[in-house]
mmCIF file of N, CA and C in Angstrom:
data_model
loop_
_atom_site.group_PDB
_atom_site.id
_atom_site.type_symbol
_atom_site.label_atom_id
_atom_site.label_comp_id
_atom_site.label_asym_id
_atom_site.label_seq_id
_atom_site.Cartn_x
_atom_site.Cartn_y
_atom_site.Cartn_z
ATOM 1 N N UNK N 260 13.517 16.315 25.881
ATOM 2 C CA UNK N 260 13.858 14.593 25.793
ATOM 3 C C UNK N 260 14.829 14.404 24.610
ATOM 4 N N UNK N 261 14.784 13.246 24.537
ATOM 5 C CA UNK N 261 16.000 12.613 23.305
ATOM 6 C C UNK N 261 15.396 12.910 22.304
ATOM 7 N N UNK N 262 15.504 13.105 20.746
ATOM 8 C CA UNK N 262 15.259 13.132 19.695
ATOM 9 C C UNK N 262 16.045 12.591 18.383
ATOM 10 N N UNK N 263 15.567 11.512 17.781
ATOM 11 C CA UNK N 263 16.406 10.780 16.826
ATOM 12 C C UNK N 263 15.865 10.934 15.414
ATOM 13 N N UNK N 264 16.485 11.393 14.393
ATOM 14 C CA UNK N 264 15.938 11.851 13.124
ATOM 15 C C UNK N 264 16.988 11.088 11.995
ATOM 16 N N UNK N 265 16.437 10.167 11.476
ATOM 17 C CA UNK N 265 17.320 9.542 10.126
ATOM 18 C C UNK N 265 16.795 10.184 8.861
ATOM 19 N N UNK N 266 17.884 10.274 8.070
ATOM 20 C CA UNK N 266 17.198 10.821 6.826
ATOM 21 C C UNK N 266 18.605 9.958 5.521
ATOM 22 N N UNK N 267 18.068 9.806 4.434
ATOM 23 C CA UNK N 267 18.998 9.493 3.191
ATOM 24 C C UNK N 267 18.357 8.322 2.828
ATOM 25 N N UNK N 268 17.884 7.578 2.937
ATOM 26 C CA UNK N 268 17.612 6.403 2.536
ATOM 27 C C UNK N 268 16.574 6.759 1.019
ATOM 28 N N UNK N 269 16.555 5.594 0.202
ATOM 29 C CA UNK N 269 16.201 5.736 -1.099
ATOM 30 C C UNK N 269 16.006 4.428 -1.986
ATOM 31 N N UNK N 270 15.796 4.869 -3.269
ATOM 32 C CA UNK N 270 16.155 3.559 -3.952
ATOM 33 C C UNK N 270 17.290 3.594 -5.132
ATOM 34 N N UNK N 271 18.061 2.594 -4.701
ATOM 35 C CA UNK N 271 19.260 2.316 -5.487
ATOM 36 C C UNK N 271 19.634 0.937 -6.155
ATOM 37 N N UNK N 272 20.363 0.910 -7.275
ATOM 38 C CA UNK N 272 20.557 -0.034 -7.737
ATOM 39 C C UNK N 272 21.499 -0.853 -7.095
ATOM 40 N N UNK N 273 21.856 -2.226 -7.563
ATOM 41 C CA UNK N 273 22.647 -3.003 -7.009
ATOM 42 C C UNK N 273 24.008 -2.856 -7.377
ATOM 43 N N UNK N 274 24.830 -2.656 -6.482
ATOM 44 C CA UNK N 274 25.884 -2.237 -6.284
ATOM 45 C C UNK N 274 26.630 -0.726 -6.495
ATOM 46 N N UNK N 275 25.416 -0.082 -6.217
ATOM 47 C CA UNK N 275 25.220 1.376 -5.888
ATOM 48 C C UNK N 275 25.588 1.893 -4.453
ATOM 49 N N UNK N 276 25.540 3.039 -3.991
ATOM 50 C CA UNK N 276 25.783 3.585 -2.765
ATOM 51 C C UNK N 276 24.720 4.172 -2.359
ATOM 52 N N UNK N 277 24.668 4.488 -1.036
ATOM 53 C CA UNK N 277 23.664 5.508 -0.230
ATOM 54 C C UNK N 277 24.354 5.800 0.743
ATOM 55 N N UNK N 278 24.095 7.364 1.698
ATOM 56 C CA UNK N 278 24.893 7.468 3.091
ATOM 57 C C UNK N 278 23.641 7.767 3.680
ATOM 58 N N UNK N 279 23.485 7.218 4.902
ATOM 59 C CA UNK N 279 22.091 7.699 5.751
ATOM 60 C C UNK N 279 22.769 8.229 6.846
ATOM 61 N N UNK N 280 21.708 9.515 7.364
ATOM 62 C CA UNK N 280 22.349 10.331 8.144
ATOM 63 C C UNK N 280 21.371 10.070 9.275
ATOM 64 N N UNK N 281 21.915 10.102 10.909
ATOM 65 C CA UNK N 281 20.994 10.614 11.832
ATOM 66 C C UNK N 281 21.729 11.546 12.994
ATOM 67 N N UNK N 282 20.463 12.422 13.234
ATOM 68 C CA UNK N 282 20.737 13.505 14.233
ATOM 69 C C UNK N 282 20.244 13.457 15.248
ATOM 70 N N UNK N 283 20.749 13.412 16.448
ATOM 71 C CA UNK N 283 20.157 13.214 17.428
ATOM 72 C C UNK N 283 20.244 14.604 18.360
ATOM 73 N N UNK N 284 19.172 14.949 19.470
ATOM 74 C CA UNK N 284 19.172 16.208 20.049
ATOM 75 C C UNK N 284 18.795 15.621 21.719
ATOM 76 N N UNK N 285 19.242 16.123 22.656
ATOM 77 C CA UNK N 285 18.689 15.818 24.073
ATOM 78 C C UNK N 285 20.093 15.508 24.932
ATOM 79 N N UNK N 286 20.971 15.032 24.305
ATOM 80 C CA UNK N 286 22.037 13.965 24.992
ATOM 81 C C UNK N 286 23.405 14.885 24.741
ATOM 82 N N UNK N 287 24.169 14.359 25.574
ATOM 83 C CA UNK N 287 25.449 14.981 25.610
ATOM 84 C C UNK N 287 26.312 14.028 24.449
ATOM 85 N N UNK N 288 25.792 14.493 22.961
ATOM 86 C CA UNK N 288 26.198 13.828 21.895
ATOM 87 C C UNK N 288 27.691 12.684 21.856
ATOM 88 N N UNK N 289 28.587 13.638 21.933
ATOM 89 C CA UNK N 289 29.919 13.105 22.168
ATOM 90 C C UNK N 289 30.139 11.814 23.064
ATOM 91 N N UNK N 290 29.511 11.643 24.250
ATOM 92 C CA UNK N 290 29.796 10.507 24.546
ATOM 93 C C UNK N 290 28.397 9.391 24.684
ATOM 94 N N UNK N 291 27.532 9.308 23.604
ATOM 95 C CA UNK N 291 26.615 8.588 23.702
ATOM 96 C C UNK N 291 26.953 7.558 22.370
ATOM 97 N N UNK N 292 26.795 5.896 23.289
ATOM 98 C CA UNK N 292 26.762 4.783 22.128
ATOM 99 C C UNK N 292 25.581 5.207 20.785
ATOM 100 N N UNK N 293 26.324 5.037 19.969
ATOM 101 C CA UNK N 293 25.096 5.080 18.324
ATOM 102 C C UNK N 293 25.220 3.880 17.627
ATOM 103 N N UNK N 294 24.388 3.117 16.892
ATOM 104 C CA UNK N 294 24.127 2.575 16.290
ATOM 105 C C UNK N 294 23.001 2.550 15.009
ATOM 106 N N UNK N 295 23.065 1.554 13.973
ATOM 107 C CA UNK N 295 22.431 1.577 13.044
ATOM 108 C C UNK N 295 21.582 -0.048 13.203
ATOM 109 N N UNK N 296 20.471 0.018 13.011
ATOM 110 C CA UNK N 296 19.806 -1.321 12.726
ATOM 111 C C UNK N 296 18.962 -1.349 11.606
ATOM 112 N N UNK N 297 18.573 -2.581 11.096
ATOM 113 C CA UNK N 297 17.579 -2.354 10.057
ATOM 114 C C UNK N 297 16.824 -4.004 10.437
ATOM 115 N N UNK N 298 15.437 -3.662 9.679
ATOM 116 C CA UNK N 298 14.415 -4.729 9.643
ATOM 117 C C UNK N 298 13.906 -4.866 8.154
ATOM 118 N N UNK N 299 14.008 -5.876 7.680
ATOM 119 C CA UNK N 299 13.667 -6.511 6.524
ATOM 120 C C UNK N 299 12.157 -7.149 6.629
ATOM 121 N N UNK N 300 11.058 -6.835 5.619
ATOM 122 C CA UNK N 300 9.860 -7.558 5.807
ATOM 123 C C UNK N 300 10.121 -9.304 6.414
ATOM 124 N N UNK N 301 9.393 -9.639 7.435
ATOM 125 C CA UNK N 301 9.455 -11.037 7.575
ATOM 126 C C UNK N 301 10.706 -11.538 8.697
ATOM 127 N N UNK N 302 11.584 -10.636 8.882
ATOM 128 C CA UNK N 302 12.840 -10.986 9.374
ATOM 129 C C UNK N 302 12.741 -10.043 10.761
ATOM 130 N N UNK N 303 13.621 -10.446 11.509
ATOM 131 C CA UNK N 303 14.028 -9.810 12.959
ATOM 132 C C UNK N 303 14.901 -8.493 12.797
ATOM 133 N N UNK N 304 14.701 -7.768 13.717
ATOM 134 C CA UNK N 304 15.546 -6.654 13.707
ATOM 135 C C UNK N 304 17.016 -7.023 13.913
ATOM 136 N N UNK N 305 18.308 -6.352 13.093
ATOM 137 C CA UNK N 305 19.508 -7.083 13.116
ATOM 138 C C UNK N 305 20.019 -5.407 13.178
ATOM 139 N N UNK N 306 21.446 -5.808 14.100
ATOM 140 C CA UNK N 306 22.408 -4.669 14.126
ATOM 141 C C UNK N 306 23.234 -4.679 12.942
ATOM 142 N N UNK N 307 23.523 -3.593 12.549
ATOM 143 C CA UNK N 307 24.166 -3.519 11.384
ATOM 144 C C UNK N 307 25.554 -3.087 11.633
ATOM 145 N N UNK N 308 25.702 -1.932 12.536
ATOM 146 C CA UNK N 308 27.148 -1.244 12.827
ATOM 147 C C UNK N 308 26.509 -0.160 13.930
ATOM 148 N N UNK N 309 27.719 -0.314 14.949
ATOM 149 C CA UNK N 309 27.726 0.428 15.932
ATOM 150 C C UNK N 309 29.123 1.259 16.393
ATOM 151 N N UNK N 310 29.088 2.357 16.680
ATOM 152 C CA UNK N 310 30.004 3.267 16.944
ATOM 153 C C UNK N 310 29.927 3.623 18.723
ATOM 154 N N UNK N 311 31.036 3.772 19.405
ATOM 155 C CA UNK N 311 30.968 4.376 20.860
ATOM 156 C C UNK N 311 31.785 6.045 20.716
ATOM 157 N N UNK N 312 32.234 6.161 21.962
ATOM 158 C CA UNK N 312 32.411 7.707 22.008
ATOM 159 C C UNK N 312 34.106 7.818 21.552
ATOM 160 N N UNK N 313 34.824 6.842 21.483
ATOM 161 C CA UNK N 313 35.906 6.502 21.585
ATOM 162 C C UNK N 313 36.316 6.690 20.143
ATOM 163 N N UNK N 314 35.193 6.083 19.046
ATOM 164 C CA UNK N 314 35.250 5.995 17.493
ATOM 165 C C UNK N 314 35.265 4.423 17.344
ATOM 166 N N UNK N 315 35.653 3.585 18.390
ATOM 167 C CA UNK N 315 35.658 2.020 17.886
ATOM 168 C C UNK N 315 34.073 1.576 17.447
ATOM 169 N N UNK N 316 34.408 0.897 16.501
ATOM 170 C CA UNK N 316 33.184 0.432 15.576
ATOM 171 C C UNK N 316 33.347 -1.056 15.746
ATOM 172 N N UNK N 317 31.725 -1.533 15.376
ATOM 173 C CA UNK N 317 31.300 -2.716 15.239
ATOM 174 C C UNK N 317 30.610 -3.170 14.150
ATOM 175 N N UNK N 318 30.682 -4.463 13.300
ATOM 176 C CA UNK N 318 29.829 -4.487 11.988
ATOM 177 C C UNK N 318 29.138 -5.778 12.082
ATOM 178 N N UNK N 319 27.785 -5.698 11.364
ATOM 179 C CA UNK N 319 27.605 -7.164 11.418
ATOM 180 C C UNK N 319 28.530 -7.665 10.269
ATOM 181 N N UNK N 320 28.694 -8.943 10.051
ATOM 182 C CA UNK N 320 29.237 -10.107 9.271
ATOM 183 C C UNK N 320 28.813 -9.804 7.923
ATOM 184 N N UNK N 321 27.823 -9.617 7.411
ATOM 185 C CA UNK N 321 26.939 -9.282 6.526
ATOM 186 C C UNK N 321 27.601 -7.960 5.691
ATOM 187 N N UNK N 322 27.860 -7.118 6.335
ATOM 188 C CA UNK N 322 28.256 -5.561 5.993
ATOM 189 C C UNK N 322 29.558 -5.396 5.893
ATOM 190 N N UNK N 323 30.418 -6.171 6.730
ATOM 191 C CA UNK N 323 31.773 -5.817 6.621
ATOM 192 C C UNK N 323 32.473 -5.877 5.457
ATOM 193 N N UNK N 324 33.142 -4.298 5.370
ATOM 194 C CA UNK N 324 34.063 -4.491 4.078
ATOM 195 C C UNK N 324 33.194 -3.583 2.994
ATOM 196 N N UNK N 325 31.787 -3.157 3.370
ATOM 197 C CA UNK N 325 30.918 -2.392 2.444
ATOM 198 C C UNK N 325 30.688 -1.067 3.114
ATOM 199 N N UNK N 326 30.103 -1.369 4.451
ATOM 200 C CA UNK N 326 29.167 -0.240 5.285
ATOM 201 C C UNK N 326 30.546 0.094 5.949
ATOM 202 N N UNK N 327 30.435 1.720 6.373
ATOM 203 C CA UNK N 327 31.056 2.215 7.625
ATOM 204 C C UNK N 327 30.176 3.282 8.213
ATOM 205 N N UNK N 328 30.718 3.126 9.600
ATOM 206 C CA UNK N 328 29.346 3.853 10.249
ATOM 207 C C UNK N 328 30.804 5.255 11.031
ATOM 208 N N UNK N 329 30.492 6.444 11.142
ATOM 209 C CA UNK N 329 31.268 7.418 11.323
ATOM 210 C C UNK N 329 30.247 8.362 12.075
ATOM 211 N N UNK N 330 30.889 9.090 13.170
ATOM 212 C CA UNK N 330 30.230 10.286 13.815
ATOM 213 C C UNK N 330 30.969 11.834 13.779
ATOM 214 N N UNK N 331 30.148 12.740 13.509
ATOM 215 C CA UNK N 331 30.406 13.828 13.643
ATOM 216 C C UNK N 331 30.079 14.718 14.836
ATOM 217 N N UNK N 332 30.669 14.825 16.066
ATOM 218 C CA UNK N 332 30.514 14.910 17.312
ATOM 219 C C UNK N 332 29.590 16.868 17.432
ATOM 220 N N UNK N 333 30.352 17.560 16.451
ATOM 221 C CA UNK N 333 30.159 18.788 16.138
ATOM 222 C C UNK N 333 28.647 19.163 15.606
ATOM 223 N N UNK N 334 28.166 18.133 14.540
ATOM 224 C CA UNK N 334 26.895 18.161 13.888
ATOM 225 C C UNK N 334 25.905 17.435 14.940
ATOM 226 N N UNK N 335 26.294 16.684 15.852
ATOM 227 C CA UNK N 335 25.518 15.534 16.614
ATOM 228 C C UNK N 335 24.500 14.439 15.474
ATOM 229 N N UNK N 336 25.862 14.465 14.649
ATOM 230 C CA UNK N 336 24.884 13.486 13.607
ATOM 231 C C UNK N 336 26.237 12.031 13.346
ATOM 232 N N UNK N 337 25.739 11.123 13.075
ATOM 233 C CA UNK N 337 26.071 9.853 12.855
ATOM 234 C C UNK N 337 25.664 9.373 11.665
ATOM 235 N N UNK N 338 26.788 8.702 10.585
ATOM 236 C CA UNK N 338 26.427 8.370 9.262
ATOM 237 C C UNK N 338 26.695 6.889 8.970
ATOM 238 N N UNK N 339 25.956 6.425 8.271
ATOM 239 C CA UNK N 339 26.546 5.206 7.706
ATOM 240 C C UNK N 339 26.478 5.248 6.328
ATOM 241 N N UNK N 340 27.603 4.916 5.804
ATOM 242 C CA UNK N 340 28.242 4.862 4.520
ATOM 243 C C UNK N 340 28.187 3.458 3.870
ATOM 244 N N UNK N 341 27.154 3.420 3.125
ATOM 245 C CA UNK N 341 26.858 1.781 2.401
ATOM 246 C C UNK N 341 27.298 1.764 1.135
ATOM 247 N N UNK N 342 28.281 0.999 0.524
ATOM 248 C CA UNK N 342 28.994 0.631 -0.727
ATOM 249 C C UNK N 342 28.292 -0.803 -1.264
ATOM 250 N N UNK N 343 28.536 -0.989 -2.502
ATOM 251 C CA UNK N 343 28.333 -2.227 -3.022
ATOM 252 C C UNK N 343 26.970 -2.893 -2.538
ATOM 253 N N UNK N 344 26.213 -2.376 -2.419
ATOM 254 C CA UNK N 344 24.590 -2.425 -1.951
ATOM 255 C C UNK N 344 24.035 -3.712 -2.672
ATOM 256 N N UNK N 345 23.329 -4.857 -1.872
ATOM 257 C CA UNK N 345 22.823 -5.773 -2.619
ATOM 258 C C UNK N 345 21.581 -5.753 -2.349
ATOM 259 N N UNK N 346 20.390 -6.311 -3.102
ATOM 260 C CA UNK N 346 19.356 -6.588 -2.626
ATOM 261 C C UNK N 346 18.759 -7.040 -1.454
ATOM 262 N N UNK N 347 19.473 -7.957 -0.847
ATOM 263 C CA UNK N 347 19.562 -8.416 0.639
ATOM 264 C C UNK N 347 19.504 -7.215 1.636
ATOM 265 N N UNK N 348 20.101 -6.385 1.355
ATOM 266 C CA UNK N 348 20.150 -5.163 2.211
ATOM 267 C C UNK N 348 18.919 -4.483 2.189
ATOM 268 N N UNK N 349 17.802 -4.552 1.403
ATOM 269 C CA UNK N 349 16.764 -3.921 1.199
ATOM 270 C C UNK N 349 15.945 -4.057 2.865
ATOM 271 N N UNK N 350 15.875 -3.075 3.505
ATOM 272 C CA UNK N 350 15.036 -2.725 4.609
ATOM 273 C C UNK N 350 14.904 -1.461 5.584
ATOM 274 N N UNK N 351 14.293 -1.319 6.498
ATOM 275 C CA UNK N 351 13.933 0.106 7.185
ATOM 276 C C UNK N 351 15.015 -0.111 8.004
ATOM 277 N N UNK N 352 15.871 1.137 7.800
ATOM 278 C CA UNK N 352 17.225 1.421 8.929
ATOM 279 C C UNK N 352 16.334 2.392 9.715
ATOM 280 N N UNK N 353 17.190 1.886 11.283
ATOM 281 C CA UNK N 353 16.894 2.734 12.064
ATOM 282 C C UNK N 353 18.114 2.917 12.674
ATOM 283 N N UNK N 354 18.255 4.201 13.454
ATOM 284 C CA UNK N 354 19.350 4.885 14.023
ATOM 285 C C UNK N 354 19.219 4.623 15.831
ATOM 286 N N UNK N 355 19.888 4.093 16.560
ATOM 287 C CA UNK N 355 19.795 4.054 17.832
ATOM 288 C C UNK N 355 20.586 5.158 18.774
ATOM 289 N N UNK N 356 20.457 5.089 19.696
ATOM 290 C CA UNK N 356 20.869 6.405 20.709
ATOM 291 C C UNK N 356 20.621 5.818 22.055
ATOM 292 N N UNK N 357 21.767 5.645 23.140
ATOM 293 C CA UNK N 357 21.962 5.106 23.895
ATOM 294 C C UNK N 357 22.288 5.964 24.814
ATOM 295 N N UNK N 358 21.059 6.552 26.116
ATOM 296 C CA UNK N 358 21.524 8.048 26.769
ATOM 297 C C UNK N 358 20.839 7.372 28.045
ATOM 298 N N UNK N 359 21.256 7.710 29.432
ATOM 299 C CA UNK N 359 20.545 7.721 30.608
ATOM 300 C C UNK N 359 19.673 6.100 30.528
ATOM 301 N N UNK N 360 20.482 5.347 30.432
ATOM 302 C CA UNK N 360 20.059 3.824 30.635
ATOM 303 C C UNK N 360 18.986 3.404 29.821
ATOM 304 N N UNK N 361 18.682 4.286 28.531
ATOM 305 C CA UNK N 361 17.720 3.627 27.704
ATOM 306 C C UNK N 361 17.861 3.701 26.256
ATOM 307 N N UNK N 362 17.010 2.897 25.647
ATOM 308 C CA UNK N 362 17.327 3.529 24.183
ATOM 309 C C UNK N 362 16.124 4.134 23.692
ATOM 310 N N UNK N 363 16.744 4.747 22.571
ATOM 311 C CA UNK N 363 16.086 6.079 21.928
ATOM 312 C C UNK N 363 16.127 5.492 20.307
ATOM 313 N N UNK N 364 14.974 5.771 19.495
ATOM 314 C CA UNK N 364 15.083 5.279 18.273
ATOM 315 C C UNK N 364 14.468 6.230 17.364
ATOM 316 N N UNK N 365 14.941 6.491 16.093
ATOM 317 C CA UNK N 365 14.556 7.152 15.030
ATOM 318 C C UNK N 365 13.359 6.525 14.155
ATOM 319 N N UNK N 366 12.383 7.466 13.384
ATOM 320 C CA UNK N 366 11.631 6.697 12.656
ATOM 321 C C UNK N 366 11.855 5.906 11.574
ATOM 322 N N UNK N 367 12.761 5.579 11.379
ATOM 323 C CA UNK N 367 13.311 4.880 10.241
ATOM 324 C C UNK N 367 13.360 5.354 8.933
ATOM 325 N N UNK N 368 14.114 4.696 7.913
ATOM 326 C CA UNK N 368 14.237 5.360 6.467
ATOM 327 C C UNK N 368 14.474 4.093 5.767
ATOM 328 N N UNK N 369 13.813 4.374 4.854
ATOM 329 C CA UNK N 369 13.545 2.806 3.780
ATOM 330 C C UNK N 369 14.683 2.829 2.933
ATOM 331 N N UNK N 370 15.459 1.616 2.782
ATOM 332 C CA UNK N 370 16.699 1.508 1.735
ATOM 333 C C UNK N 370 15.864 0.273 0.631
ATOM 334 N N UNK N 371 15.904 0.648 -0.115
ATOM 335 C CA UNK N 371 15.691 -0.238 -1.331
ATOM 336 C C UNK N 371 16.394 -0.580 -2.405
ATOM 337 N N UNK N 372 17.063 -1.784 -2.753
ATOM 338 C CA UNK N 372 18.174 -2.129 -3.625
ATOM 339 C C UNK N 372 17.463 -2.853 -4.605
ATOM 340 N N UNK N 373 17.178 -2.303 -5.685
ATOM 341 C CA UNK N 373 16.581 -3.114 -6.829
ATOM 342 C C UNK N 373 17.045 -2.317 -8.204
ATOM 343 N N UNK N 374 17.036 -3.236 -9.397
ATOM 344 C CA UNK N 374 17.148 -2.891 -10.516
ATOM 345 C C UNK N 374 15.842 -2.160 -11.240
#
């Protein structure tokens, strides 16, 4: 079956950078739509960035110009490069894979932005 695993979260100071990685198995990775979502305490889960097979991307307004989503099909991996991080970016970040009419999620990786 489909398995999704995120990594790369951690503690970073405001203005710093992190790169999240997500590796998926059990799909034809090159044609799977992929996304990054986040959920902060007391808030609804929100879409951060999405990328489709052709490379087109979509970002939440709050992260435009700061975050970049990319994919490496040879490595079955999608990345989220996060720059100029703000305390309000603190959340658990989840990787989403769409395959066979279903949504598959990783376990999440914690990102904390604090001095």
